Amino acid sequence: MLVVDDEWAIAAVLADLLTDEGYGVLSASNGRDALAMLEAHPDVVLVVLDYMMPIMDGVATLAAIRARPQFADLPVIMMTSLPQSSLQVDPDSYDAFLRKPFLIDDILRAIELVFARRRPRS
């Protein structure tokens, strides 16, 4: 998995939590670094992506992920402190949404649901 968040504490806690759950976890602090990480590690199975970040935000990062054929079907969980209705991104372009702050059970449930209903994009 790849956790992308410019807030170091959030990225570190999520990485530790997901590692404890048995997942291999990589971290990036912005979208540009996330894309480089995906290119270097094409076996990533899920991206947990912050919406608001410097350098390259979640919207641009998600668009770049979807534009790459090898990552077009990669599941993405979008997270932010904003309400989902205020996001400037098509809700069909990501697989799940988490509003910060969220509980540990919320992220684990979201991951389970994403993997359970994983489907190719058309």
XYZ file of C-alpha atoms in Angstrom:
122
model
C 0.000 0.000 0.000
C 0.999 3.583 -0.503
C -0.016 6.252 2.027
C 0.197 9.776 0.605
C -0.175 12.634 3.082
C 1.804 15.810 3.670
C 1.110 15.615 7.414
C 3.959 13.451 8.667
C 2.137 12.344 11.831
C -0.893 11.070 9.899
C 1.256 9.235 7.349
C 3.388 7.670 10.103
C 0.407 6.527 12.167
C -1.335 5.058 9.127
C 1.843 3.313 7.994
C 2.360 1.809 11.472
C -1.278 0.750 11.738
C -1.347 -0.878 8.316
C 2.005 -2.564 8.912
C 0.628 -3.987 12.164
C -2.310 -5.335 10.123
C 0.133 -7.206 7.893
C 0.311 -4.864 4.917
C 3.511 -3.695 3.295
C 3.376 0.093 3.399
C 5.212 2.858 1.572
C 4.737 6.567 2.268
C 4.958 9.761 0.228
C 4.388 13.368 1.303
C 2.943 14.710 -1.966
C 1.568 13.547 -5.273
C 4.767 13.952 -7.241
C 6.621 11.687 -4.807
C 3.682 9.256 -4.825
C 3.862 8.859 -8.605
C 7.606 8.240 -8.402
C 6.976 5.679 -5.669
C 4.365 3.903 -7.816
C 6.744 3.766 -10.769
C 9.452 2.273 -8.536
C 7.016 -0.138 -6.831
C 4.406 -1.235 -9.392
C 3.202 -3.959 -7.000
C 1.347 -1.419 -4.808
C -2.211 -2.727 -4.365
C -3.927 0.348 -2.884
C -3.319 4.082 -2.433
C -4.584 6.042 0.568
C -4.494 9.589 -0.782
C -4.858 12.939 0.958
C -6.892 15.506 -0.957
C -5.050 18.666 0.118
C -1.262 18.596 -0.280
C 1.440 20.950 -1.551
C 3.386 20.400 -4.785
C 0.761 18.055 -6.282
C -2.621 17.709 -4.588
C -4.876 14.673 -4.433
C -6.950 15.678 -7.460
C -3.910 15.991 -9.743
C -2.366 12.856 -8.273
C -5.518 10.822 -8.820
C -5.808 12.072 -12.407
C -2.170 11.121 -13.055
C -2.697 7.660 -11.547
C -5.794 7.053 -13.684
C -3.967 8.304 -16.803
C -1.289 5.622 -16.483
C -2.555 2.341 -17.972
C -0.644 0.200 -15.459
C -2.360 2.011 -12.549
C -5.765 2.844 -14.052
C -7.495 0.172 -11.946
C -5.465 0.739 -8.776
C -7.854 1.224 -5.840
C -7.668 4.658 -4.206
C -9.101 5.765 -0.871
C -9.427 9.554 -0.770
C -9.160 11.242 2.629
C -9.556 14.835 3.794
C -10.993 16.954 6.558
C -13.457 18.484 4.075
C -16.930 17.064 3.546
C -17.084 14.751 0.550
C -19.627 17.021 -1.149
C -17.067 19.847 -1.364
C -14.399 17.821 -3.191
C -13.553 18.991 -6.698
C -13.095 15.462 -8.025
C -15.440 12.923 -9.593
C -16.497 10.499 -6.828
C -16.383 7.662 -9.376
C -12.633 8.208 -9.791
C -11.826 6.936 -6.289
C -13.003 3.815 -4.496
C -13.729 5.043 -0.970
C -13.761 8.261 1.045
C -12.657 8.923 4.609
C -13.236 12.198 6.407
C -10.454 13.146 8.818
C -10.254 12.570 11.657
C -11.332 8.970 11.349
C -11.129 5.970 13.625
C -8.764 3.067 13.068
C -11.741 0.810 12.416
C -12.921 3.206 9.681
C -9.745 2.862 7.612
C -9.632 -0.900 8.098
C -13.290 -1.224 7.089
C -12.733 0.979 4.034
C -9.783 -1.165 2.938
C -11.798 -4.356 3.385
C -14.696 -2.945 1.366
C -12.442 -1.723 -1.423
C -10.794 -5.119 -1.763
C -14.150 -6.919 -1.517
C -15.721 -4.960 -4.354
C -12.612 -4.368 -6.434
C -13.680 -3.975 -9.996
C -12.063 -2.896 -13.230
C -12.826 0.672 -14.328
C -14.510 1.207 -17.664
